Short mmCIF file of C-alpha atoms and ligand atoms in Angstrom, two decimals:
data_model
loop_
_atom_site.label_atom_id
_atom_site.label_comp_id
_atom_site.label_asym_id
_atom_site.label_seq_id
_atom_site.Cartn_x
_atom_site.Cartn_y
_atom_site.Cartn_z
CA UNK Y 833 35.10 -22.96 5.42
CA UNK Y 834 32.27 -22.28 3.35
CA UNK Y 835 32.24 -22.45 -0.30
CA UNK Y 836 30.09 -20.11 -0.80
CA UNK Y 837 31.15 -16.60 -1.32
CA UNK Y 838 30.78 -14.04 1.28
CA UNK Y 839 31.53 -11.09 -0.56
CA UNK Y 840 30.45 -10.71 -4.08
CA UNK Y 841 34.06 -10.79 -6.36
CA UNK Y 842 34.63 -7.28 -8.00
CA UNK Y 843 33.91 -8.25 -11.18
CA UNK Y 844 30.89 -11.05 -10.78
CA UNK Y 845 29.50 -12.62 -13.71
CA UNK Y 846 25.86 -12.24 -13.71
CA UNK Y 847 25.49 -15.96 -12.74
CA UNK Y 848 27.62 -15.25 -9.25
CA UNK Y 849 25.44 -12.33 -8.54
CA UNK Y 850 22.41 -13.98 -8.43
CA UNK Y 851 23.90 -16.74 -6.59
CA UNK Y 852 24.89 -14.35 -3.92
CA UNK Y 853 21.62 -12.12 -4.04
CA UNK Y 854 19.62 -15.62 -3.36
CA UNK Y 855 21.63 -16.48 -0.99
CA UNK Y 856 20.78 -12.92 1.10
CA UNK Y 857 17.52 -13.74 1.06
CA UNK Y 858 17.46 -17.12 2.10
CA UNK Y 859 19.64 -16.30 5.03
CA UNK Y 860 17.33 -13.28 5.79
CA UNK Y 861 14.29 -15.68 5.49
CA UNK Y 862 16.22 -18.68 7.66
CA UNK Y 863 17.41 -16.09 10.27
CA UNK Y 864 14.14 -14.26 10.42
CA UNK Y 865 10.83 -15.58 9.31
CA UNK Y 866 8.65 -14.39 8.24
CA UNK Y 867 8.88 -11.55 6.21
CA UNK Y 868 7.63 -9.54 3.08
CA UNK Y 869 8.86 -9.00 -0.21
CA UNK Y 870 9.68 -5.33 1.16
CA UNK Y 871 11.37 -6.68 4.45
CA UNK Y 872 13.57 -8.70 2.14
CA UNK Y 873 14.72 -5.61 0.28
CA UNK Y 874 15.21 -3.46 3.23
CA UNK Y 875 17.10 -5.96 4.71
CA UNK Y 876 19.28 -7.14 2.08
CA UNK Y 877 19.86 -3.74 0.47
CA UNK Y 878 18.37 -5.17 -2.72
CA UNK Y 879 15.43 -3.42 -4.88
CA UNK Y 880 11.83 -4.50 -4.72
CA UNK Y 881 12.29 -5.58 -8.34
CA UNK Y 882 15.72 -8.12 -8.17
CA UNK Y 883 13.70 -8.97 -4.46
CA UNK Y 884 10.61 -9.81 -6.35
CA UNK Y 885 12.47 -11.86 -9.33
CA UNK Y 886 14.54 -14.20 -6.71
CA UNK Y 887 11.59 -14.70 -4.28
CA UNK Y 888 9.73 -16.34 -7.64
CA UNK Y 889 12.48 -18.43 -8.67
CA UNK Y 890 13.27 -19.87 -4.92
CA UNK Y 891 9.25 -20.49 -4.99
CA UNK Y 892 9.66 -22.17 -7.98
CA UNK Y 893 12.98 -24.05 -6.62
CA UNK Y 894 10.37 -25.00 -3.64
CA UNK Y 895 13.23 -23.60 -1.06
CA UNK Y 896 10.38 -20.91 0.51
CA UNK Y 897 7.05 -20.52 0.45
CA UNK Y 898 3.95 -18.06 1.21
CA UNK Y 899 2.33 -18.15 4.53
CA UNK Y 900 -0.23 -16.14 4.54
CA UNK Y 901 -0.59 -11.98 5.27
CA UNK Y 902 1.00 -9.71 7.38
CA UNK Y 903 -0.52 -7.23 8.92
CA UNK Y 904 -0.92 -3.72 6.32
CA UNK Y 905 0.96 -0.54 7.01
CA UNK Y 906 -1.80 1.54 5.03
CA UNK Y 907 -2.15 0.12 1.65
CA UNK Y 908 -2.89 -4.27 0.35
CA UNK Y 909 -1.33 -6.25 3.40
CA UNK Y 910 1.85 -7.79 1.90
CA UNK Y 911 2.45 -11.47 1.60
CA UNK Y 912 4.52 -12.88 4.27
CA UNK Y 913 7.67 -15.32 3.13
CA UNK Y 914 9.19 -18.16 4.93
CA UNK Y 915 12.31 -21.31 4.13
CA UNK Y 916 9.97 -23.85 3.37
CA UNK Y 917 11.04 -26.49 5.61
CA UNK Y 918 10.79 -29.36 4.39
CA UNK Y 919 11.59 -27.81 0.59
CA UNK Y 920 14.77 -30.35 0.64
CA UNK Y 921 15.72 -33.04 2.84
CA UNK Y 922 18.94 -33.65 4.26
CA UNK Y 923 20.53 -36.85 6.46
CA UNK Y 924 22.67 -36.32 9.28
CA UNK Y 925 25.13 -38.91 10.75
CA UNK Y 926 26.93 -38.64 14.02
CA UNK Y 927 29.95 -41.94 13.71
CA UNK Y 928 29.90 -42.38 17.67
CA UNK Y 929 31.89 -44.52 19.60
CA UNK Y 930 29.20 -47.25 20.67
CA UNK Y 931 26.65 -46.46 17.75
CA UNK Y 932 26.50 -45.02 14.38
CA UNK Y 933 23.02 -42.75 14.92
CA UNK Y 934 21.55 -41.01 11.81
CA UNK Y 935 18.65 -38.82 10.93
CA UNK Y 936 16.75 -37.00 8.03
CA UNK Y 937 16.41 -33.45 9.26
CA UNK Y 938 14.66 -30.58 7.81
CA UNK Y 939 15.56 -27.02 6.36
CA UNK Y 940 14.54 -25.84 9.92
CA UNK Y 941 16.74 -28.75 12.21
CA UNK Y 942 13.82 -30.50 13.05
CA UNK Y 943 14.36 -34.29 13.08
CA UNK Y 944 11.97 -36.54 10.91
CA UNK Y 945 12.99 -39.66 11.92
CA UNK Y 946 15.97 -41.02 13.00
CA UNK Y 947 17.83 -44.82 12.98
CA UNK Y 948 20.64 -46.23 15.30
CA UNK Y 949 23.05 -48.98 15.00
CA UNK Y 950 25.08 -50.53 17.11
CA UNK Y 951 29.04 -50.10 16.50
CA UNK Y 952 29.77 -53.44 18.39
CA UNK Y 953 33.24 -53.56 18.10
CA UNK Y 954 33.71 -53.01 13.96
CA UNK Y 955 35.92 -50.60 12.49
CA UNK Y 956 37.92 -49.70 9.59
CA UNK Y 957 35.69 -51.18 6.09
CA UNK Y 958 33.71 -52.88 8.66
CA UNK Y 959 32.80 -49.34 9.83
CA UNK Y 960 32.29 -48.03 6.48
CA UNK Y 961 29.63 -50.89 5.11
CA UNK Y 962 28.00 -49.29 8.69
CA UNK Y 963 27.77 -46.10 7.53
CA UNK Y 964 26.23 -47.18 4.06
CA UNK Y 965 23.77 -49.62 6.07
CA UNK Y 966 22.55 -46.29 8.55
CA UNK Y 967 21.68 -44.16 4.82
CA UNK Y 968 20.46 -47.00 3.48
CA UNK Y 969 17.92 -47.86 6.35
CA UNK Y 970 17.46 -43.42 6.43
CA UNK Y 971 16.47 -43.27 2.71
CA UNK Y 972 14.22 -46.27 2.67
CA UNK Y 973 12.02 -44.93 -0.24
CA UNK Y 974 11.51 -41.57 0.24
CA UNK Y 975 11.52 -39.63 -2.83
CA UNK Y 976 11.71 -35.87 -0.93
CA UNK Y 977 14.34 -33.80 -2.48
CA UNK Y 978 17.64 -34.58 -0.87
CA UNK Y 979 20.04 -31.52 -0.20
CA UNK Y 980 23.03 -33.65 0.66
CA UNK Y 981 24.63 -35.98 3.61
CA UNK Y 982 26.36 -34.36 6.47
CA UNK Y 983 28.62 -36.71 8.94
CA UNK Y 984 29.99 -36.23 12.22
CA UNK Y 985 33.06 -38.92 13.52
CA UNK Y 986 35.61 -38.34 15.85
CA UNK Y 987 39.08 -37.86 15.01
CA UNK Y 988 41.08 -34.99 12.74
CA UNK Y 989 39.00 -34.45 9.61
CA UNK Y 990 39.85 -32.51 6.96
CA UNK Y 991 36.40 -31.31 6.23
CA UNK Y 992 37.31 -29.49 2.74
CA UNK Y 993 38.04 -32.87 1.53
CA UNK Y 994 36.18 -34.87 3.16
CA UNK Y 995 38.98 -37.01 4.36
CA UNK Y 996 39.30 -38.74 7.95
CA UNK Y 997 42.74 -38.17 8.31
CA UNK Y 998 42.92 -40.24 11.54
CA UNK Y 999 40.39 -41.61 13.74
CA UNK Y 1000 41.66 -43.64 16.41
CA UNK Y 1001 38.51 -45.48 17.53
CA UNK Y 1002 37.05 -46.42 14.27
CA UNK Y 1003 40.80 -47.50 12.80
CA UNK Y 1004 40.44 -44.83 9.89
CA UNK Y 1005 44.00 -42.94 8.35
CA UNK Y 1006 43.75 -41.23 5.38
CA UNK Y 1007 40.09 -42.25 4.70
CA UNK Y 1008 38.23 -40.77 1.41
CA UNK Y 1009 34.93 -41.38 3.20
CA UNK Y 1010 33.04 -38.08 1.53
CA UNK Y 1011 34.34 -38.72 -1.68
CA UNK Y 1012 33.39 -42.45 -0.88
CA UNK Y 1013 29.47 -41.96 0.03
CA UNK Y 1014 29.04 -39.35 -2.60
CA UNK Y 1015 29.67 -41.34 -5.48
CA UNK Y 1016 27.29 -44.30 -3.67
CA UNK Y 1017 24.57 -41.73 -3.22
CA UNK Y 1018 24.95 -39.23 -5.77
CA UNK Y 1019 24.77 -36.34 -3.64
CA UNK Y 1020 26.86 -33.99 -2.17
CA UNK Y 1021 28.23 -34.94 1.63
CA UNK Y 1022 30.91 -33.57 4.05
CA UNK Y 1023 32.87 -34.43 6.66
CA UNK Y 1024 33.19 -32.81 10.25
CA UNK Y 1025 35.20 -33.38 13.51
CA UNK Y 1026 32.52 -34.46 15.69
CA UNK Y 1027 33.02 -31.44 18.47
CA UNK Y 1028 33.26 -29.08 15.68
CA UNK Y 1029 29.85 -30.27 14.26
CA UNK Y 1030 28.59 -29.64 17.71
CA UNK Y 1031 29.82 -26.12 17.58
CA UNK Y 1032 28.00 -25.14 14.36
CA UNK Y 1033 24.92 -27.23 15.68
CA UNK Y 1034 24.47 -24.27 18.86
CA UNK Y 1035 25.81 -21.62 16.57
CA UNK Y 1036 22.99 -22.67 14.15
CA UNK Y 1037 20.06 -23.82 15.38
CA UNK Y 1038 19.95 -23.21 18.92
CA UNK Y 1039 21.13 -19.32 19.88
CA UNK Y 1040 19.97 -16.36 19.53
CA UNK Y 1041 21.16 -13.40 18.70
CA UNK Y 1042 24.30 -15.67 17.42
CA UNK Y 1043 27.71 -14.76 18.89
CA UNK Y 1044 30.55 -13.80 16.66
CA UNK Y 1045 32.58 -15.91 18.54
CA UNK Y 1046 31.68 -19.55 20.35
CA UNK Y 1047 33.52 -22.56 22.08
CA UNK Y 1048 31.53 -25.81 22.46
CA UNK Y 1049 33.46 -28.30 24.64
CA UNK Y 1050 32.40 -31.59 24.04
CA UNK Y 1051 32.30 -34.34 26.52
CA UNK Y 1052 31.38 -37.65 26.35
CA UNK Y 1053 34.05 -41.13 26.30
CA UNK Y 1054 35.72 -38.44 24.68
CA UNK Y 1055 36.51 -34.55 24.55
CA UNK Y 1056 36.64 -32.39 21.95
CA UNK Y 1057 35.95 -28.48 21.51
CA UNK Y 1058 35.01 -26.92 18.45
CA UNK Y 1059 35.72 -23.03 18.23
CA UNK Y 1060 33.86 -20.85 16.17
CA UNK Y 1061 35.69 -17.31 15.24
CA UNK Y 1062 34.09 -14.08 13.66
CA UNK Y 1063 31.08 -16.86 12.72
CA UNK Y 1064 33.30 -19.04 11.12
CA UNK Y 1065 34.43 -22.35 11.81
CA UNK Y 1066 38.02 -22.52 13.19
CA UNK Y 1067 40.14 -25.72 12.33
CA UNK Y 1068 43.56 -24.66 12.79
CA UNK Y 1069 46.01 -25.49 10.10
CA UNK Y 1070 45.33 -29.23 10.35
CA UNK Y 1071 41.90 -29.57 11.13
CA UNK Y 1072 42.84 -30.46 14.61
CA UNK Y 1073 42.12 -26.83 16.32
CA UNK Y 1074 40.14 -28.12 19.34
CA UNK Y 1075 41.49 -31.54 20.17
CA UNK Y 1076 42.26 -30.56 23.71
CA UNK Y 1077 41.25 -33.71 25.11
CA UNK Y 1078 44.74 -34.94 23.87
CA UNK Y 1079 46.38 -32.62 25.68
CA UNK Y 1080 48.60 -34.49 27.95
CA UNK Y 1081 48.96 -33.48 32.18
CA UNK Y 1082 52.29 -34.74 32.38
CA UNK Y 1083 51.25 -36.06 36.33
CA UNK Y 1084 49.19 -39.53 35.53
CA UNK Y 1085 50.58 -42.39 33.35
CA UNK Y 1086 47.17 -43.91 32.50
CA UNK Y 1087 47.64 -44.89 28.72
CA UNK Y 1088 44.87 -43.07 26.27
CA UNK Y 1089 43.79 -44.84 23.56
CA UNK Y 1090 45.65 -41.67 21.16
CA UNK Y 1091 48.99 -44.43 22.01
CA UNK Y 1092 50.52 -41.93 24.55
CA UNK Y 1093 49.36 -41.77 28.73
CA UNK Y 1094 47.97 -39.01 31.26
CA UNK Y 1095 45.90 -36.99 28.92
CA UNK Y 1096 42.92 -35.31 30.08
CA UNK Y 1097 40.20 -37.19 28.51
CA UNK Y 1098 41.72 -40.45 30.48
CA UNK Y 1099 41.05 -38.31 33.73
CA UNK Y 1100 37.78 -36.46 33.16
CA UNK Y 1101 35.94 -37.88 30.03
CA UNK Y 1102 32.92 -39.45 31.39
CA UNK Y 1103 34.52 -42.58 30.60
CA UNK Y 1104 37.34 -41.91 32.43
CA UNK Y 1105 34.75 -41.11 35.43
CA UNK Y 1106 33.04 -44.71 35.23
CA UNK Y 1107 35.77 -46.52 35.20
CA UNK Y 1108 37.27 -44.29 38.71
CA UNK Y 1109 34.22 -44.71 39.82
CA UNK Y 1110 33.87 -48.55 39.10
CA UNK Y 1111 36.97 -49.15 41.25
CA UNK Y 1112 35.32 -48.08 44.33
CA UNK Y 1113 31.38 -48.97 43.44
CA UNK Y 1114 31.55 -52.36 41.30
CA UNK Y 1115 28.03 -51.75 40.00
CA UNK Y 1116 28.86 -48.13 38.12
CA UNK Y 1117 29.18 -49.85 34.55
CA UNK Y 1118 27.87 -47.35 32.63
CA UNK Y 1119 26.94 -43.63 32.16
CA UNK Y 1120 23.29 -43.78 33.76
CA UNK Y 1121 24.27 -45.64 37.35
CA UNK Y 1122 27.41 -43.31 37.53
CA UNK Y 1123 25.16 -40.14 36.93
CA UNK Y 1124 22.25 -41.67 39.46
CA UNK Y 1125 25.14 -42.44 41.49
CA UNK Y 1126 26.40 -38.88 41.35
CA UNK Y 1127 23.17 -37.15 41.81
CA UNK Y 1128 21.92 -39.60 45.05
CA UNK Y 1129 24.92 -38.14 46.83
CA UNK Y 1130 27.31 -41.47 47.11
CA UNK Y 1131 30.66 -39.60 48.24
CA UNK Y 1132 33.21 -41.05 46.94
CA UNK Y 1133 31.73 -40.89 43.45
CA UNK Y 1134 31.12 -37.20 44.31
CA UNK Y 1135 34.58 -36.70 45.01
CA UNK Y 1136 35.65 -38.58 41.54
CA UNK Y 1137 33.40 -36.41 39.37
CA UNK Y 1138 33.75 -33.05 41.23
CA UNK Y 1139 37.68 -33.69 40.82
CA UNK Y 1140 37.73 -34.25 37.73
CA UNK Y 1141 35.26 -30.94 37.15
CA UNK Y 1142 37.96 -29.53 38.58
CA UNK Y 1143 40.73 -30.45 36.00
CA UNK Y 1144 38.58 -29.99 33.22
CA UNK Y 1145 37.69 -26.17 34.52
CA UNK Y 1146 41.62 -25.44 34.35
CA UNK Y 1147 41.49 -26.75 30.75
CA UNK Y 1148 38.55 -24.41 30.09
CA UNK Y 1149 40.64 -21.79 31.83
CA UNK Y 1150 43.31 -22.28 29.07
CA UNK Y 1151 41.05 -22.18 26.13
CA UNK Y 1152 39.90 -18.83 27.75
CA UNK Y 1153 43.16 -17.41 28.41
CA UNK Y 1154 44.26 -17.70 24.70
CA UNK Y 1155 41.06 -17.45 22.63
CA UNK Y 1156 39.15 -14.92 25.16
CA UNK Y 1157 35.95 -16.11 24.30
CA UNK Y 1158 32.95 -15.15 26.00
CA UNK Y 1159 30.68 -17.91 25.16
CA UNK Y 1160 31.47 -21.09 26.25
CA UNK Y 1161 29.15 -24.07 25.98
CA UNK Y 1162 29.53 -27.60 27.36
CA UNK Y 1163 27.49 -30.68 25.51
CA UNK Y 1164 27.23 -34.04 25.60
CA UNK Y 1165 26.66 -37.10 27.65
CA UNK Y 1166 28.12 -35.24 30.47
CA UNK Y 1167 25.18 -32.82 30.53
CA UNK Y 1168 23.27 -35.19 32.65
CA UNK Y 1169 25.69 -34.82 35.50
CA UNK Y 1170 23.57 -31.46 35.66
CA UNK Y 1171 24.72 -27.96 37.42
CA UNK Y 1172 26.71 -29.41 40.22
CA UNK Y 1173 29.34 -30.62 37.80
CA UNK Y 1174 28.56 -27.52 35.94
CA UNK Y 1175 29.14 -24.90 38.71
CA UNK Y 1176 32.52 -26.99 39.69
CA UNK Y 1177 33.82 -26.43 36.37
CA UNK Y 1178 33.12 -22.69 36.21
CA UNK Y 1179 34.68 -21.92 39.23
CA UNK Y 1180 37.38 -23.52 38.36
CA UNK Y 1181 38.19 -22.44 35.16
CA UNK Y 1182 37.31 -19.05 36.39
CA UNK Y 1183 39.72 -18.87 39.09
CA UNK Y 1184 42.29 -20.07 36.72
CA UNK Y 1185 42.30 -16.38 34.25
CA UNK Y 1186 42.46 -13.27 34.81
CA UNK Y 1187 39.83 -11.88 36.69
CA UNK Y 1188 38.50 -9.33 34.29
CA UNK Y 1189 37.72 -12.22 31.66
CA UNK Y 1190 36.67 -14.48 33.98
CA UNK Y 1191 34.18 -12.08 35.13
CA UNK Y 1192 32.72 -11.62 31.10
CA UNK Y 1193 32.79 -15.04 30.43
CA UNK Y 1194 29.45 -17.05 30.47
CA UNK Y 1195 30.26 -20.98 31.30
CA UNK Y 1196 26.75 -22.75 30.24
CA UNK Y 1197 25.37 -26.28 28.91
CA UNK Y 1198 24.44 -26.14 25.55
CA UNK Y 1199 20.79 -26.10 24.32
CA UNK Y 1200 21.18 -29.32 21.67
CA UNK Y 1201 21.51 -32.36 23.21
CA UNK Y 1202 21.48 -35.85 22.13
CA UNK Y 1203 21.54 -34.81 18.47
CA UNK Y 1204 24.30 -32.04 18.51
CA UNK Y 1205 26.34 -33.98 16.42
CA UNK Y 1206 23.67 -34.80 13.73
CA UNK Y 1207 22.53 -31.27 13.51
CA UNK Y 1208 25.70 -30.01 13.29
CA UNK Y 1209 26.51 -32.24 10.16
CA UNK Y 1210 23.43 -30.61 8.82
CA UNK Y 1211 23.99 -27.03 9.36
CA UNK Y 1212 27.39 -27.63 7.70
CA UNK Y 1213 25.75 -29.17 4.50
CA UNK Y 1214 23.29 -26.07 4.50
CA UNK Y 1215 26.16 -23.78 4.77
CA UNK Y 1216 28.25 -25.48 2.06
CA UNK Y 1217 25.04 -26.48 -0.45
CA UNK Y 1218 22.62 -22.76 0.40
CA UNK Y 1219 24.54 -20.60 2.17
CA UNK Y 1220 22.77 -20.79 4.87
CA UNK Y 1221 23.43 -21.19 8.66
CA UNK Y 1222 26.58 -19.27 9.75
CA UNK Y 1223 26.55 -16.06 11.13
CA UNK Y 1224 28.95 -13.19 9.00
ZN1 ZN Q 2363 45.26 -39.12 24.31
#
């Protein structure tokens, strides 16, 4: 996943160690700020000396930064040491399926401002003078150090790459589009399945202590999940790992727009739950009257969404069954259906395994919302361009 090393090679040049020992301390700085000079070297098994050296150079770099004195344990009271956050810049882009959103983020996930544009209907180059228009409008003139671009879209992506392989929505096969916007922008950018994005976005930002091991289902007009194993990004062997939403029931014919029918993002995507509902309330057009609608108690869209809670829990209950996961996290529009939806789907996809790992298995919403997918671009960038982010 990374491209950065996790364990030093045997025999490191002296360029590759010092790579690697800055890299320990701006993980122990990102993780856990702030800290001393002598924090850094207890916790990164380095000496005060090599400590001292890379703490002036990443000062110098203008990655961290002093922040005033800690409190003394008998002699001076030591400097304390934090990521500066704003020492580089990066943009995030999340290629949704209405709008293309983007934002310029900070070393800390904080959002400085942010731009939207409307998809309205264009794909394939269309799509792709888009995603130039949303940088564009994101790097107006500011002359911050930029770390890199990180996008979300939906679809199979290899993300080494940087290569849509296929997005279905946004008429992409075989696209080049890191490649593409790095040699517009000059900087370095990759390329994430939106649902894995998400994934690294709660892995990064958002929990704490991290778990080894994460799924993040995402579910909006589609469904996605992106698994996260021993703190590493899973992908499977095709960058697909995750595409559940594709899997198909074999019960319902409705055609899905992946060309084939009955899969269960057509029955339980909130898409899939305006358009049920529509057929019996005419005025459900879009997410916000079907989740008032839901919440004000109107039955028969009660019995739409809880059903479809239902056959999403099962799914769950799969993803459980193989991967035996303990964490499981659900984002996305679908969050505002709140813990009624919520509890259906935990009950059912706990009823659906084996009781022992149903009992150790949390079933939660996630705690980034409307950005997940713009964060999680970013945390991949800082994993790929600092080293930072992942848990090991
Ligand atoms: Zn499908």
């Amino acid at each position: 996943m990374s491209d950065m090393p996790t364990v030093l090679p045997e025999r490191a040049t002296h360029q590759q160690t010092r790579t690697f020992n800055q890299q320990l301390v701006l993980r122990a700085l990102h993780d856990d700020s702030p800290l001393s000079r002598a924090d850094l070297a207890r916790l990164t098994g380095l000496t005060r000396t090599s400590v001292s050296d890379l703490v002036g150079r990443l000062i110098h770099e203008g990655l961290i930064e002093e922040v005033g004195r800690g409190r003394s344990s008998g002699g001076k009271s030591p400097i304390l040491l934090r990521v500066a956050p704003e020492g580089r810049l990066l943009i995030g882009l999340d290629l949704g399926d209405e709008q293309f959103s983007g934002a310029v983020v900070n070393l800390r996930g904080h959002i400085l401002r942010s731009v939207q544009l409307p998809l309205e209907g264009r794909d394939g180059d269309a799509a792709v003078e888009l995603v130039f228009k949303l940088v564009d409008a994101l790097r107006a003139d500011d002359p911050s150090p930029l770390l890199g671009i990180g996008i979300g879209a939906p679809g199979v992506i290899d993300t080494r790459a940087g290569i849509v392989r296929w997005s279905v929505n946004l008429d992409w096969a075989d696209l080049r589009l890191g490649p593409i916007v790095e040699e517009r922008y000059g900087v370095p950018v990759v390329v994430a399945n939106d649902s894995h994005a998400a994934a690294l976005a709660e892995l990064t930002f958002h929990r704490r202590p991290r778990p080894k091991n994460l799924i993040v289902i995402k579910v909006g007009r589609g469904i996605g999940a992106g698994i996260i194993v021993n703190g590493t990004l899973f992908q499977g062997d095709g960058y697909g790992a995750g595409e559940f939403g594709h899997v198909s029931l074999g019960h319902d014919q409705t055609p899905c727009r992946c060309g084939r029918a009955g899969c269960l993002e057509t029955r339980t995507s909130m898409r899939a739950l305006v358009d049920a509902a529509r057929a019996t309330e005419p005025a459900i057009t879009d997410d916000t009257r079907l989740v008032a609608a839901f919440t004000t108690g109107i039955a028969g869209v009660r019995r739409i969404v809880l059903d479809a809670a239902r056959e999403l829990g099962l799914a769950v209950g799969w993803l459980i069954s193989v991967l035996n996961i303990r964490h499981v996290l659900l984002v996305g529009p679908v969050v505002a259906l709140g813990e009624d939806w919520l509890g259906e789907v935990r009950r059912s996809a706990r009823s659906s395994v084996l009781g022992l790992m149903a009992r150790d298995t949390q079933i939660e919403f996630g705690q980034v919302h409307d950005d997940v997918v713009v964060l999680g671009a970013s945390a991949l960038l800082m994993e790929r361009q600092l080293g930072l982010g992942l848990a090991r």
